[in-house]
DNA sequence: AATGATTAGGGCAGGTTTTA
DNA sequence: TAAAACCTGCCCTAATCATT
């Protein structure tokens, strides 16, 4: 494509639309009127021969083409900004950036106090926005790719198959544990997997259907657990023990 | 009905062409 | 080379249309 034929401000419009998923909000973000943003979108559509964004509840949703373009647009604009800013390294002490972290309430409960202290100490202008993972063991690749989340923290068994734009790092290792109240009959002996499956219990499950990774593992052993409560909240499950 | 996207028409800034 | 005239494209407001 001939870049001379492209108004590079359209990339800013694209970025704002990817972030806001709403033409009016994207316009406000760039200090434009809503029709001006609509017009920019129309020019992008003509340029790329794709609708890019289609109407959806609450605004617009990106087409697969727009989603594929998103990482490149973000990276390109980031390079422009860095070039124009004189290639400044990230400086926590002067940054006013908002970091969006997708994680479980369990990880949030464990990490948030430490994170908050570190931010207060080293990056007083930085804000942290925690958001819940949509699924417990599934890497939110789309959210990361679209910039809806900067990082995701959790146990992601299939993360190794993530695309190249996703950077993976082991930050901690944990074991699954069974929690029960003091004095529970099962606490007096070594818990077998059969005991576990047979005992009425609560579990953390994010999906609408109460069927997760552990159920798959049990099924492989010919077992089915006696699940009485499925909740997306670790703290709720702990509270019911 | 409310919210949000698109269209129409006019103004303005910046670029191009013409002319002295 | 610089100034004037002209052209093009973007943005604005207002009105209308579409979707939820």
Coordinates of C-alpha atoms (C1' of nucleotides) in Angstrom, one line a residue, chain A residues 55, chain B residues 1-4, chain C residues 17-20:
Chain A
X55 CA -22.7 -2.4 15.0
Chain B
dA1 C1' -37.8 5.4 23.3
dA2 C1' -33.0 5.9 23.7
dT3 C1' -28.7 5.6 22.0
dG4 C1' -25.6 5.7 18.4
Chain C
dC17 C1' -31.6 6.8 9.9
dA18 C1' -30.7 2.3 12.2
dT19 C1' -30.3 -0.7 16.1
dT20 C1' -31.1 -2.3 20.6

